[in-house]
Amino acid sequence: MQSTLIDYPSGFFFSLGIGPEDDTMFMHDPFKFDYAQDKIPLGQDNLQMVNEDSAISTNSTTVHNSTAPDDSASLSLNRATSANFNIHNSTAPDDSASFSLPSERGMSRAIRIQSSLDILRTGRISPVEFLTELLDVTNPRSAQFRGKLYSKTNKRVDDLLDKIVEDPMGEALIEDWFRRYGLRKRDSVSSISCGKENILPGTGLGNAQYYRLALEDFAEFRIHILVRRKHDLWTSKVSVFLFGTSNNVTRGASFLPPADNRSLMAFISQNLLTASIMVRLSSYAALLSGFASSMAAGIPTRRAMAVHDERELPVHFANAGTPSPDTLMNLKLALTASDMAGLEQTFWDVSTPGNALYGQHLSFEETKVFAAPTTDTVTAVTAWLNENGINNITTTGAFDDWLAFTVPISTANSLFEADFQNFTEIGGPTQLIRTLSYSLPVDLQQHINLLHPSTDFVRNIKGPIFRASVPGSSLNNTARALTAPSSCNSVVTPTCLQDLYGIPTTPATQASSKLAVSGFIDQWPQTADLKTFLGALRTDISSATTFTLQTLDGGSDPQAARDAGIEANLDIQYTVGVATGVPITFISVGEDNTDGIDGFLDIMNNINAQTAPPFVLTTSYGFDEPDLTSAMANQLCNAYMTSGTRGVSILFASGDGGVSGSQSQSCSTFIPTFPSGCPFLTSVGATQDVTETSASFSSGGFSNIFARPSYQTTPVATYLTALGSTNSGKFSTTGRAFPDVAAQGVNVEIVDGGSAGLVDGTSCASPIFASVIALINDRLVAAGKSPLGFLNPFLYANPTAFFDITTGDNPGCNTNGFPAKAGWDPVTGLGTPNFASLLAAAGV
C-alpha cells in the first residue's frame, strides 16, 4: 500500500472533506496543530486507527498521486523516536508515520477539496490560518465568503470551487449549499455539536456552548457542519482525530471551548497535545479517560437531534438580515397531550346528534385528564432545558401544557439548531424574527408538539372594510327609515336581520348563556358608540345595555373618541344589538405577544381554563393557511376541539379575499384561510341584499392541511360533482371545505367615533350568526338542555333549517372562484339561518 508521509507523528491531526455523510467521507491532507511550537516529544509506542465504520469505502482513489486500495484508514506510529518534528519540513523516516486515505463510494468521481498540504509546507501560511480562512470563505454568511482562501499565497477560493464543480454532482452541491441553505448543524453519533454565539467566524457556530465529545472505539473527536438539501444530507467536515485504545474511555464527555478560531485551536492543542509530553503513549488511554472525565464535570451531554419542522420562505416575506445574538426571544414549547386521540373521540361523541353522549359536555377537570401532558413529558422536557442552562421556565396554558422561557437568539440557535433571522413582509408592515427550520432531541420528539415562535410567518391581521357614511341621513332619522325590509338592500341594521332571519327580540334570560367576542390589534369598542347605536337602531331595549371587558396580554379598552375601533364596534354592536339580553364579553388582546397567533393561543388557553366558559366565541380575524405550519394549525385546531368538548361553539369569519385569501390576483392556486379550514369550528361566509346572493369577497374553499370531516362527506361530494372540471387543479378536492354557513356582510351600519357608517366583510357575518346561536343556547338552557357546543354535525344534519343561497361566486386568482349552487357551496356554506327552524331542530 502506497502511503502519504506525514511529518508530524504526534497522533493528532485535522482532516477536511466533503461527501454524503451516510456514504463517503473524504479525508484530505491531514495537518498538525501543534500548540507547542511544532515540537512534541514522541513516545516509543505504536498506535493505529481502525477504519471509520461506514464512512470508509471499498473503492480506490488517487490522492496526491498515492493510491489507497485498502478499505481502512490508518495512522501508524511505528516506534518513532523522541525526535522533534517541524510541520514545515516534509522529510520524515518512512517508519515514523503512514496514512492511507479512504476512497469514494457511490459516486462517479470524487468531489474533493484540492490539496493544501503543499501550501502548508511552503511556510507561507500556518495551519491555524488555513483552517480559519477555509471556514470563513466556505460559509455564504461570512463577510469573507468567496474571498481569498490563502491570503499569504494570493490563491483565491474560486480555484478551490472550480475543482469541486468539475463533477456535476459537486456543482449541484455547491449551488444548493452556497446559494440556498448555508451551513446548518446536525448531530451524528460521534460529533461535536455546535451552538450559541460565534466561535468560528463566518460559520454560524457559537461560543459559550457545549461540545459533545462522543468517543468511539478509536476515540474520535469530530466537528460536523452539515448542509441539508431536499432529499440528501451533505456534510462539510472539520474532523479532529485523537488516537488511543478504547479501554476505559468515558463516553459523552463535554467541554466549553473559547470564543475564536485561534483560541479554539490552541485550546484543543493545549489540552490534548501538550498532555502527551507528560504521558507516554502507552498510557494514553488513561490520559484520555481522565481528560474526558474532567471536562465533563458539570457540563451536559449534547443529545442526538432531528429536524422537527422546516419550511420554505413564504413568497410575501424577505430576509432582512441577522438580528443581534443578544436579542431576547420569548419562546414556548407546546407539550403533547396525554391522550389527544381520546379527547377527539369524546369531542365527536358529545357533538354528534344521535350519539348517546350528545350534549354531555365535559368539565374542566374531565377535559384535563385528556389534554394535560403526562408527568413524564413535563419532567423530560424540563430536564433538557435545565441541562442547557435554562432555568427561568414558566408553565402556562389551560392544562399546564406550555413551557415558556426567555433566551438570547444565540442560545435559541444553539439549542434548537436553528437560524433565527429578521424577516419583513414585502410591501407590508409585518416584521418577524423567524427560522426556516429547527430541531429537537430525538428522545423528546414525542413529548413536544412545536416551538413558538419559529417557522410560522403570520402577517398582521386586518380589520373589515369601512366603506362610507350612510348617504343623506342623520343617525336620528335613520332608524325609522330603515325599519322597512326594502331598505335593507342598501343599509343593513339589526331590524333587517330580525326580519330576514326571524331573530326574536325577546330578551334572553339565562346568565350562563354567554357570548364572547375576540378583539385584537388595538381594536376597542366604545360604550358611547354602543349607546348611540342602540338608541337609534334598537329602541326597544335600553341604550345603557353594555358588555363586560376581559383583557389578555396587556389588553385594554380606552374610551377616547380617537380610540374607537371599527372592528370592535362592529362586533359589539351586532352581538349586543342582535343577541338581545345575552351577556356579552369583549376579550381585548393587547400587543404583549409575539404576533397574532399568540393572541389566538392565549384566548383559547383562557377559555379552556375557565370553569364556566362562554357558550359561544366569535372571531372576525384570520390568516392565510400557508402562513402557518401544519404543526401550529393543528395546535390551534386542537384547542378549538378542546373547547367543543366543554360545550363552546367556536365561530370564525371565513375571510374577505374570495378564493385568493389575502394574496393578489396573480396566485396560481386558491389560497384557503385559517382557522376556517379547521374541522372543529364553524366558518361563516357573507351574503348581500334582501334576496341574498353571495358576497363576492366571501372566502371559501378547501384546506390543504385538514382532511374533510365525515359531516361534510355527502354535501361536499354533491357540490364537487356539480362543479365538474371548473378550476381543476387549483384546490384540494379532499380537504376540509368551508365556509359552513353565512349571514349578511355588505352595507352593515355601525356607529364609530360618533358617526354612522357602512362596513363590508365576513367580519359582519360572524357576530350575526354567533348571536343567533347564543339565543338558541339561551332557549335550550332555559328548557333544561345542554348548549349546542360544536355546531357542525348539528348544522349539516339539518340543511333545511337554512335559506339556501344559489347565486353569486367568490372571484380570485384571476378566476371567478367557486359558484354558489343549490345545497352546500364554498361561498355561503349551507346558507343563512332560519332561527325558528334551527330552534326546532335543536329540540325547543
Short mmCIF file of C-alpha atoms in Angstrom, two decimals, residues 15 47 51 66 102 135 219 247 304 314 321 344 374 450 454 469-470 495 525 560 569 611 633 650 833:
data_model
loop_
_atom_site.label_atom_id
_atom_site.label_comp_id
_atom_site.label_asym_id
_atom_site.label_seq_id
_atom_site.Cartn_x
_atom_site.Cartn_y
_atom_site.Cartn_z
CA SER A 15 -8.84 16.35 8.16
CA LEU A 47 -0.80 3.20 17.85
CA ASN A 51 -11.41 2.02 9.81
CA SER A 66 -0.90 7.95 -3.98
CA PRO A 102 -10.39 6.26 2.21
CA LEU A 135 -14.14 28.22 7.46
CA ALA A 219 -11.53 7.76 20.40
CA ASN A 247 -10.24 0.88 27.17
CA ALA A 304 -28.84 13.49 19.28
CA PRO A 314 -43.09 32.39 2.11
CA GLY A 321 -30.67 40.30 7.99
CA GLU A 344 -61.07 13.79 19.94
CA THR A 374 -48.04 13.47 31.39
CA LEU A 450 -43.87 22.61 18.46
CA SER A 454 -40.30 29.53 14.99
CA SER A 469 -71.13 57.17 5.70
CA VAL A 470 -74.82 56.45 5.40
CA THR A 495 -84.08 45.17 12.40
CA PRO A 525 -65.30 49.07 21.41
CA ALA A 560 -61.50 58.36 23.95
CA ASN A 569 -67.53 48.42 17.46
CA THR A 611 -64.76 26.64 34.97
CA ALA A 633 -52.52 24.88 12.61
CA ILE A 650 -66.38 28.47 18.02
CA PRO A 833 -80.01 30.95 9.32
#
